[in-house]
mmCIF file of C-alpha atoms in Angstrom:
data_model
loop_
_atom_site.group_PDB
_atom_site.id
_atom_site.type_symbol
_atom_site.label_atom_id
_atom_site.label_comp_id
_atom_site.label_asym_id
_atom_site.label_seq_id
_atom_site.Cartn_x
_atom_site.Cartn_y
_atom_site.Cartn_z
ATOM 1 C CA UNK A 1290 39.084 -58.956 17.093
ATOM 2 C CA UNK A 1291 40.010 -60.595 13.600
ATOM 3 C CA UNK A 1292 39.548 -63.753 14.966
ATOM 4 C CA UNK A 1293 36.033 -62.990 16.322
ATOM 5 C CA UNK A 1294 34.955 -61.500 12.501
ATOM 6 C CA UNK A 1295 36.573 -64.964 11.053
ATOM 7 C CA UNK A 1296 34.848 -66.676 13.650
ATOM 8 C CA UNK A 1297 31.521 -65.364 13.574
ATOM 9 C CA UNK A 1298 31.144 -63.700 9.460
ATOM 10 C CA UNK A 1299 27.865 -63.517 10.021
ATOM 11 C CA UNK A 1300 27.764 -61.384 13.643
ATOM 12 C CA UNK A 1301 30.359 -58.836 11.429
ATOM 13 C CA UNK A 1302 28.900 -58.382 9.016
ATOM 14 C CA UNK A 1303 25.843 -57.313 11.403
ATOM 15 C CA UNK A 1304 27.917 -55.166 13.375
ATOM 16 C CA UNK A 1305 29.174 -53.677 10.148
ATOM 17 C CA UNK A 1306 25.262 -52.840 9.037
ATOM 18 C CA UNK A 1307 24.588 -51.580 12.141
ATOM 19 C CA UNK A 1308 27.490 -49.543 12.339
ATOM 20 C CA UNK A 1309 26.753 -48.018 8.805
ATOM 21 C CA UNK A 1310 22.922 -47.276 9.785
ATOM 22 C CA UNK A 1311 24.007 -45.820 13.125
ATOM 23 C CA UNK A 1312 26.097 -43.347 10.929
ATOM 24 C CA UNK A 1313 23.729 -42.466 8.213
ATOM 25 C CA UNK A 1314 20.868 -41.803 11.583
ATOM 26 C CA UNK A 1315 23.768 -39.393 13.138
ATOM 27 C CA UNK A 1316 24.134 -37.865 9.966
ATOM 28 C CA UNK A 1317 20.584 -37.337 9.374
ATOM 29 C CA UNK A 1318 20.102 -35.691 13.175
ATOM 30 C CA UNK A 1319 22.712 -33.350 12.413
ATOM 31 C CA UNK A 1320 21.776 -32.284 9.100
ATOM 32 C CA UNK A 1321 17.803 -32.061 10.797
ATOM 33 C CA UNK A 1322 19.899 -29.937 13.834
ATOM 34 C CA UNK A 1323 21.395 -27.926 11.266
ATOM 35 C CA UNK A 1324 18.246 -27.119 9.286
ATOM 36 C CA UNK A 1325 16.724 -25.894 12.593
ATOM 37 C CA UNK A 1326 18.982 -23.512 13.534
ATOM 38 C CA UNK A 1327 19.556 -22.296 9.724
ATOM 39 C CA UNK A 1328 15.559 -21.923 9.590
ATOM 40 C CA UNK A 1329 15.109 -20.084 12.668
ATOM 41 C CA UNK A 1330 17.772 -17.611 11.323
ATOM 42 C CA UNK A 1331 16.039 -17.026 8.220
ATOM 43 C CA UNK A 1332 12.577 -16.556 9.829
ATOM 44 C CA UNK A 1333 13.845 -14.269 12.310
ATOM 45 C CA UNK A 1334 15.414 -12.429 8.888
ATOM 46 C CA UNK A 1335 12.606 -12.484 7.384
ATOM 47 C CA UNK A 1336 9.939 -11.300 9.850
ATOM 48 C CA UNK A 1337 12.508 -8.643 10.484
ATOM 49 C CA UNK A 1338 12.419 -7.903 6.956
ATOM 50 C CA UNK A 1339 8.318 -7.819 6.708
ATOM 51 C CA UNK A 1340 8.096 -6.247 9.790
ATOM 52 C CA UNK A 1341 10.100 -3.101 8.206
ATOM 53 C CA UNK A 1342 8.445 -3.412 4.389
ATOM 54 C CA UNK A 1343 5.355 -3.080 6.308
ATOM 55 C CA UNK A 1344 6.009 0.030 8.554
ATOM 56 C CA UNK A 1345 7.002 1.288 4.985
ATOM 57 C CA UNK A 1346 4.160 0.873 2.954
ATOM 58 C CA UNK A 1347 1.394 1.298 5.826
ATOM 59 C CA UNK A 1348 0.989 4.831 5.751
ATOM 60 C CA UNK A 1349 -0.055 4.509 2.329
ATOM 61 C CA UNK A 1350 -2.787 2.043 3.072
ATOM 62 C CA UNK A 1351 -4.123 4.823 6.440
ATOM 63 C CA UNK A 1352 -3.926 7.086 4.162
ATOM 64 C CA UNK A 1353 -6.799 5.500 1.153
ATOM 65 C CA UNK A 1354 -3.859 5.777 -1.454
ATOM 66 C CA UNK A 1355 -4.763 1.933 -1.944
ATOM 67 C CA UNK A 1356 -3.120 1.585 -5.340
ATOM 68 C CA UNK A 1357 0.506 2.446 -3.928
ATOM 69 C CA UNK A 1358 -0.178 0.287 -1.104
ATOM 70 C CA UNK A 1359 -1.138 -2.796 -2.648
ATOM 71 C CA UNK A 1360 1.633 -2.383 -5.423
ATOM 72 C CA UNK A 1361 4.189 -0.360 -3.955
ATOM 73 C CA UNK A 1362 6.494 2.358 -5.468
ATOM 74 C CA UNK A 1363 7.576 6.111 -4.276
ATOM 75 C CA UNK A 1364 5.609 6.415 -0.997
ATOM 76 C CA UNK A 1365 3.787 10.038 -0.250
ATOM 77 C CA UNK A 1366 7.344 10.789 1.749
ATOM 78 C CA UNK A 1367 9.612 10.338 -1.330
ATOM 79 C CA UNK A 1368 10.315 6.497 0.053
ATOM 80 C CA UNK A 1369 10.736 2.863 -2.239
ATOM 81 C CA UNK A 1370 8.562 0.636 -0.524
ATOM 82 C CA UNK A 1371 7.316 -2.819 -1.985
ATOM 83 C CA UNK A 1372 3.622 -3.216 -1.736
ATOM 84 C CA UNK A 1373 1.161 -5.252 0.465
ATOM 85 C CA UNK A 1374 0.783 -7.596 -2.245
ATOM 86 C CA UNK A 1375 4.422 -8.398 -2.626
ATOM 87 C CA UNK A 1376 5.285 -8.762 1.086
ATOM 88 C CA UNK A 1377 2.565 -11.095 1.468
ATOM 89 C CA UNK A 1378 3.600 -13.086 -0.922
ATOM 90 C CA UNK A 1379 6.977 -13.370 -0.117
ATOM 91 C CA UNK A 1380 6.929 -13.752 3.491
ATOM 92 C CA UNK A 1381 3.963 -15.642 3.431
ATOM 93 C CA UNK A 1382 5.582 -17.975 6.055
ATOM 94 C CA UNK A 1383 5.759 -15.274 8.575
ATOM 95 C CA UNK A 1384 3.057 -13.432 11.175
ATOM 96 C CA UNK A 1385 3.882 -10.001 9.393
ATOM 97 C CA UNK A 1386 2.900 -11.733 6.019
ATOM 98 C CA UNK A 1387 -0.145 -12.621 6.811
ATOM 99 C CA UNK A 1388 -0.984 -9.436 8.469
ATOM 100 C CA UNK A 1389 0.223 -7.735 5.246
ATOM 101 C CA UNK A 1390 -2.271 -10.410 2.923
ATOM 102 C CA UNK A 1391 -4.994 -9.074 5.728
ATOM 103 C CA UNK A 1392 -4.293 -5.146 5.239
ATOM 104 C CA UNK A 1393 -4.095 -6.069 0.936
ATOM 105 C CA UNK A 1394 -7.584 -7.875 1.368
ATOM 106 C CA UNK A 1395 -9.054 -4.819 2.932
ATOM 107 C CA UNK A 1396 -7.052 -2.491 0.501
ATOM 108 C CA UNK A 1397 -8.915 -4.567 -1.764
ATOM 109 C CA UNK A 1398 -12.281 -4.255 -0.458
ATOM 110 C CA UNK A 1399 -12.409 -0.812 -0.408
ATOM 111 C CA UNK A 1400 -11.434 -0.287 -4.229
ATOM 112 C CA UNK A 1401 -14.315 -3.058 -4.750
ATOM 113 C CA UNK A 1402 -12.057 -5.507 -6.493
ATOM 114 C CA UNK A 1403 -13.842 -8.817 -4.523
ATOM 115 C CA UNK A 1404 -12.096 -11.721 -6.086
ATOM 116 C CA UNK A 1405 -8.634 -9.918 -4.859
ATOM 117 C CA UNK A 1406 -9.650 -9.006 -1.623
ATOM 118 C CA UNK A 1407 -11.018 -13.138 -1.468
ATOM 119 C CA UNK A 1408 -7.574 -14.135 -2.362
ATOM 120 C CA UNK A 1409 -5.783 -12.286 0.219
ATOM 121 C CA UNK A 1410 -7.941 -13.323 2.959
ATOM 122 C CA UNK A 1411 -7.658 -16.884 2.084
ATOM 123 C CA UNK A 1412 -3.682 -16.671 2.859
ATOM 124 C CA UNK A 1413 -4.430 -14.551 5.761
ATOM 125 C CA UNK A 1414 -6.634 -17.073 7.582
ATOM 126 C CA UNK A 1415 -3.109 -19.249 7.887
ATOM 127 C CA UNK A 1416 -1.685 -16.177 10.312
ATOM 128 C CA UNK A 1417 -0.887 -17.834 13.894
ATOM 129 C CA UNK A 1418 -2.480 -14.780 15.601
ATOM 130 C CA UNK A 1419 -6.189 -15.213 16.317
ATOM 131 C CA UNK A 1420 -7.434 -11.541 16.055
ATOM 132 C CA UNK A 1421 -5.666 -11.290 12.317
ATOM 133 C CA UNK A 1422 -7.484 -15.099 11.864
ATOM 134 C CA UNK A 1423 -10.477 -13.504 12.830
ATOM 135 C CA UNK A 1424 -10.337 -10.577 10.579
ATOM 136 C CA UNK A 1425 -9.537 -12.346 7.504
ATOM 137 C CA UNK A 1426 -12.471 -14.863 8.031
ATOM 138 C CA UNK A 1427 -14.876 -11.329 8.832
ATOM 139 C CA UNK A 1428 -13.716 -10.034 5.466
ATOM 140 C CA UNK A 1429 -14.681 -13.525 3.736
ATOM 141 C CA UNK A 1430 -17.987 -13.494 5.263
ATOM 142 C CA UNK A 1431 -18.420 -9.412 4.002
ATOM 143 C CA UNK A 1432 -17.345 -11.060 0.557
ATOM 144 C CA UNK A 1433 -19.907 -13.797 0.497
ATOM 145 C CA UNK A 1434 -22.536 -11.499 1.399
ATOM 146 C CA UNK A 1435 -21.743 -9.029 -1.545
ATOM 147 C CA UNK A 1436 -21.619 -12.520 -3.847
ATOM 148 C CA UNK A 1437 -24.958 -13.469 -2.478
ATOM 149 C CA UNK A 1438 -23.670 -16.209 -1.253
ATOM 150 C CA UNK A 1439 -25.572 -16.215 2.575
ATOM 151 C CA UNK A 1440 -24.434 -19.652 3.982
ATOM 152 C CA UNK A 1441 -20.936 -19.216 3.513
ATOM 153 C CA UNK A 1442 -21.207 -16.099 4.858
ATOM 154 C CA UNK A 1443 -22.835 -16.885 8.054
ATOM 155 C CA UNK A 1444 -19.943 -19.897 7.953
ATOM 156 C CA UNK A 1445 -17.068 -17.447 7.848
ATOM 157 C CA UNK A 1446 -18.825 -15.098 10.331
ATOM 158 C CA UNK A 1447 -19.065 -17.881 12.779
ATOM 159 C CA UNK A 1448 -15.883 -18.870 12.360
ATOM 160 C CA UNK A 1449 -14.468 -14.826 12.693
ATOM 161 C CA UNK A 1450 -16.495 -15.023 16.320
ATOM 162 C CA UNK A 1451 -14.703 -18.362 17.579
ATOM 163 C CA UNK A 1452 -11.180 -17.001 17.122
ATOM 164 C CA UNK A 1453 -12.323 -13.794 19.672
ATOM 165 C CA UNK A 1454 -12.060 -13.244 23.157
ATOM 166 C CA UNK A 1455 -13.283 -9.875 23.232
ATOM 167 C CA UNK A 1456 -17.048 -9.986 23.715
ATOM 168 C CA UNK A 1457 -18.488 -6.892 21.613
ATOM 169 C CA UNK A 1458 -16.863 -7.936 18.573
ATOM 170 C CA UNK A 1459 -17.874 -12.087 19.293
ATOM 171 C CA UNK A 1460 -20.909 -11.035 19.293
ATOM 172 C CA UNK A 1461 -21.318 -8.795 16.652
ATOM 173 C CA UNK A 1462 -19.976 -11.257 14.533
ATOM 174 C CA UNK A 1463 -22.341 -14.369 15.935
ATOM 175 C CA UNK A 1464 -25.236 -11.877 15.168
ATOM 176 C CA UNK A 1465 -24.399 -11.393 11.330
ATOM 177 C CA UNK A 1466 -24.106 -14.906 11.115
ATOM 178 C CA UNK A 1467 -27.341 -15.997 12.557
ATOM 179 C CA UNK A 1468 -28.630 -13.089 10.295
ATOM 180 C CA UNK A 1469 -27.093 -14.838 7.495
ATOM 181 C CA UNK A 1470 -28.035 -18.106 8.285
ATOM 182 C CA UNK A 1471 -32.198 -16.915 8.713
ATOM 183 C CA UNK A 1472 -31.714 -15.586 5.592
ATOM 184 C CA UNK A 1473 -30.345 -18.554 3.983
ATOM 185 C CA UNK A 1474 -33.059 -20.766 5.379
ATOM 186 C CA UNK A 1475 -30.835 -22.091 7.555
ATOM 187 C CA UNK A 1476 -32.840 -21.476 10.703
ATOM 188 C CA UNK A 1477 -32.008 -24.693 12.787
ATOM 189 C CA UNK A 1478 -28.319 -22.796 12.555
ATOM 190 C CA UNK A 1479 -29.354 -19.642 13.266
ATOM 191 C CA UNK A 1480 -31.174 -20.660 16.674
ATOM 192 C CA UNK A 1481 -28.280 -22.767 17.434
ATOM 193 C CA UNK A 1482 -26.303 -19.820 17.622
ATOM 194 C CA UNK A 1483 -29.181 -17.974 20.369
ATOM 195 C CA UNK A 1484 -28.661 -14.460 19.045
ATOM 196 C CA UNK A 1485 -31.837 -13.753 17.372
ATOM 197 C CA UNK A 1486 -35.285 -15.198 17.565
ATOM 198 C CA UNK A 1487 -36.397 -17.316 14.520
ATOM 199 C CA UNK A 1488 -40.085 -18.445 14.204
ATOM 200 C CA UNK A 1489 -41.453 -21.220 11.454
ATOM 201 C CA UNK A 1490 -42.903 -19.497 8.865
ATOM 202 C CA UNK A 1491 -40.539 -15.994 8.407
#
């Protein structure tokens, strides 16, 4: 073997390079292997951890006492709970976040505090479940109407109908935002959509 590396320096010192970036590559798919498993622990903790802060603090929200829910403290049964603002926030990286950012938004828009209840929709439109998509987008298009803002709510109404299945809802949903769009002046939109009848001139 020494007399190959004398031999051929060059071809060594290859193998050697090799060698090292074959090591630092092994390294790197353990440490990635690692990560994975160490990741899929801690989102397993902490769904499990949003998933009970939310059967906490929800009774609270069913209930219209919106300013415990969304902040948290002693809950109407003598329990700590944190609020629908906080476990949104810190498990936004989880289903049960999102749904909490959805339940703060409408916690929101019943105390009429808009640019809050626009926030927490935002963050729930990132939820991997379609009906809690679909919600949060709804919600943005009931914002934009209040705002006067017609488009944008016809957008977010279209896009609340595309996540959904069900057909009631859908078309509920396509029908406020052809509504939305006619009223906008959009009307090439709102016949796209076939819901409602448009005619020049309305």
């Amino acid at each position: 073997m020494n007399n190959i590396i004398t031999q051929y320096p060059q071809k060594a010192e290859k193998l050697k390079k090799n060698g090292t970036i074959f090591g630092i590559v092994i390294v790197i798919v353990l440490a990635a292997i690692g990560y994975y498993y160490y990741s899929t622990s801690q989102a397993e903790k902490a769904t499990q951890e949003a998933a009970m802060a939310l059967s906490k603090i929800l009774p609270e929200y069913e209930s219209g006492n919106y300013a415990v829910a969304l902040d948290g403290g002693t809950t109407s049964l003598g329990i700590d709970a944190i609020g629908l603002v906080d476990i949104a926030n810190k498990y936004s990286g989880t289903n049960e976040g999102h749904l909490a950012a959805l339940y703060a938004a409408n916690a929101y828009l019943n105390s009429n505090q808009y640019s809050e209840a626009k926030t927490y929709f935002d963050k729930a439109t990132d939820s991997e479940s379609s009906i809690v998509e679909s919600g949060a987008y709804a919600g943005l298009a009931f914002v934009a109407e209040e705002e006067g803002n017609l488009e944008s709510a016809a957008d977010n109404y279209k896009k609340a109908a595309e996540k959904l299945t069900e057909d009631l809802l859908k078309s509920k949903y396509l029908y406020f935002a052809a509504l939305n769009y006619e009223q906008a002046g959009k009307k090439d939109n709102a016949k796209a959509i076939g819901i409602i009848d448009t005619k020049a001139g309305m």
